[in-house]
PDB file of C-alpha atoms in Angstrom:
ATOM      1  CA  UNK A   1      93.177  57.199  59.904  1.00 82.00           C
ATOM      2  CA  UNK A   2      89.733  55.614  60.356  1.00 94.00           C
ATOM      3  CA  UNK A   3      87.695  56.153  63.847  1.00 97.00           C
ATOM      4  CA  UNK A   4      86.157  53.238  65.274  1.00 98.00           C
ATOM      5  CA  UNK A   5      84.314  52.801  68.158  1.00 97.00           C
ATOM      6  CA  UNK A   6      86.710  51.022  70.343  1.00 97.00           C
ATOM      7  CA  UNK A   7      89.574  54.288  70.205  1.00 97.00           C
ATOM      8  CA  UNK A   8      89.719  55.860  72.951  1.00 96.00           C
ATOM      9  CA  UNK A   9      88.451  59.452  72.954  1.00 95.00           C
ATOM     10  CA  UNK A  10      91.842  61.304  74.355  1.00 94.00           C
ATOM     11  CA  UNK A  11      93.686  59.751  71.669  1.00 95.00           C
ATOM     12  CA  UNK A  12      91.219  61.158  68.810  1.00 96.00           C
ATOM     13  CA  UNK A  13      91.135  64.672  70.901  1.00 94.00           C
ATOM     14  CA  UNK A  14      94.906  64.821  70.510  1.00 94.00           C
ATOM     15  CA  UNK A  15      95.481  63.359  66.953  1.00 95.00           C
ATOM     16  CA  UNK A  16      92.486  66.374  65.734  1.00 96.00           C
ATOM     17  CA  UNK A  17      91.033  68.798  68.416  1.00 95.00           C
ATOM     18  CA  UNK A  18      88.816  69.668  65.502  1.00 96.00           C
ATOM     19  CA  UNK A  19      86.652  66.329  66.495  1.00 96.00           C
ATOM     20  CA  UNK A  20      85.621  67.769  69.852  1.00 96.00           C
ATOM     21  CA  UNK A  21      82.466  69.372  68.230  1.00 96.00           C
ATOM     22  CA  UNK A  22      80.960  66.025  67.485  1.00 96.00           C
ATOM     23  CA  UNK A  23      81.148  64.633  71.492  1.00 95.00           C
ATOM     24  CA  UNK A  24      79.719  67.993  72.766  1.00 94.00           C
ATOM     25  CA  UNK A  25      76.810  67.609  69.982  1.00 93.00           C
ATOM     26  CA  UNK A  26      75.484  64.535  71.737  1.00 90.00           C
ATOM     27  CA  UNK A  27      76.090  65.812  75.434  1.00 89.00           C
ATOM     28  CA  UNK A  28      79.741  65.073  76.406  1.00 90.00           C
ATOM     29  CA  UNK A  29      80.644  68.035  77.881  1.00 87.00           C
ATOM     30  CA  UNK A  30      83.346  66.731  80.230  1.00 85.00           C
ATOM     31  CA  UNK A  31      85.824  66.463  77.230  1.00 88.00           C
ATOM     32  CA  UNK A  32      88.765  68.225  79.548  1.00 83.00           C
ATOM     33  CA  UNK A  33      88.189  65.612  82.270  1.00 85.00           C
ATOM     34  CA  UNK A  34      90.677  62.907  82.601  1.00 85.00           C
ATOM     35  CA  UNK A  35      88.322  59.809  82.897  1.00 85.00           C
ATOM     36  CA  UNK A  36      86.221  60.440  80.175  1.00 87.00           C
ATOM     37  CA  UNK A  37      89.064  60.974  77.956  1.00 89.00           C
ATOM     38  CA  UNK A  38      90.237  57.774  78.397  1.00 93.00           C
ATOM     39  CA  UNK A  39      86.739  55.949  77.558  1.00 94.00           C
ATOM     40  CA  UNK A  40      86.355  54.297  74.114  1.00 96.00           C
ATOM     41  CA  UNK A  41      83.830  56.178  71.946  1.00 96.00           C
ATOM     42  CA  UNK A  42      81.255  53.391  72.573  1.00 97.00           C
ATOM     43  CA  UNK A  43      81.673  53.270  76.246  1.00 95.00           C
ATOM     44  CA  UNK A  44      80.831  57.340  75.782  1.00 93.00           C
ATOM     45  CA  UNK A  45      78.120  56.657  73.459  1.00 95.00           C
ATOM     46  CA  UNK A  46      76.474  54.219  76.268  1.00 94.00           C
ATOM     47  CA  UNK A  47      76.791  56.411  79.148  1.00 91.00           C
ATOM     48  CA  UNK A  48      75.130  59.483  77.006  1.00 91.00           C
ATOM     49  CA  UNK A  49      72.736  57.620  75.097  1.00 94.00           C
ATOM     50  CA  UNK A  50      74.199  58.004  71.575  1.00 95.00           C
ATOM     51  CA  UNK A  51      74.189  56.315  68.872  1.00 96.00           C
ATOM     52  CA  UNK A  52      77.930  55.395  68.203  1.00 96.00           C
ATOM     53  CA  UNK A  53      77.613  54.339  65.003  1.00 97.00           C
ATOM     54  CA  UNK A  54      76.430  57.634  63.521  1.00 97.00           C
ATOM     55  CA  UNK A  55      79.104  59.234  65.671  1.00 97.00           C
ATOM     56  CA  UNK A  56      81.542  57.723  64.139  1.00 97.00           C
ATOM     57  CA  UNK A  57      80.265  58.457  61.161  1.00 97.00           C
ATOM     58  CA  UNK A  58      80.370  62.064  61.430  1.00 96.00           C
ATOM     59  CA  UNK A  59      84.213  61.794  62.471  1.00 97.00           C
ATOM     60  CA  UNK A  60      85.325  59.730  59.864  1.00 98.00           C
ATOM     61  CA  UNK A  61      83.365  62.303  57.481  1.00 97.00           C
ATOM     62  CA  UNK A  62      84.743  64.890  58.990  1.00 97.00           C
ATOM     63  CA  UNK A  63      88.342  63.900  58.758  1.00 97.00           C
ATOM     64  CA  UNK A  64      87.610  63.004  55.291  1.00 96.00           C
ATOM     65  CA  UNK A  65      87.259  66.146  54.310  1.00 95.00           C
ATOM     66  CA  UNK A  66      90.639  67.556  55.808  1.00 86.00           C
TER      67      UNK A  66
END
C-alpha cells in the first residue's frame, strides 16, 4: 500500500504501528489522541510545520522495506 498525503493518520497507525516514529520525528506527539488521529497527513503536516512530502516519503520507504 502506498501513503499519500490525504490518508488519514489513524488508519496508517492501525494498518503499521511501526509508522508512529516518523509523526513523533517532526513533533506530533498527540498520536493517542482521537482528533489528531483522524487528520490527513497533510492537515498534520500544516498544523506542525512539516514538510509532507518528505514525510511521506519516509513512510512509503519505510514500508518498502518490510
Amino acid at each position: 500500500m502506498k501513503i499519500t498525503k490525504d490518508m488519514i493518520i489513524g488508519d496508517i497507525l492501525d494498518m503499521e504501528p511501526g509508522t508512529a516514529q516518523f509523526f513523533l520525528e517532526m513533533g506530533m506527539h498527540c498520536l493517542g489522541c482521537p482528533a489528531s488521529r483522524g487528520e490527513s497527513i497533510e492537515a498534520a503536516c500544516a498544523v506542525h510545520s512539516a514538510d509532507c512530502d518528505a514525510l511521506i516519503d519516509k513512510i512509503n520507504k519505510y514500508l518498502e522495506s518490510k
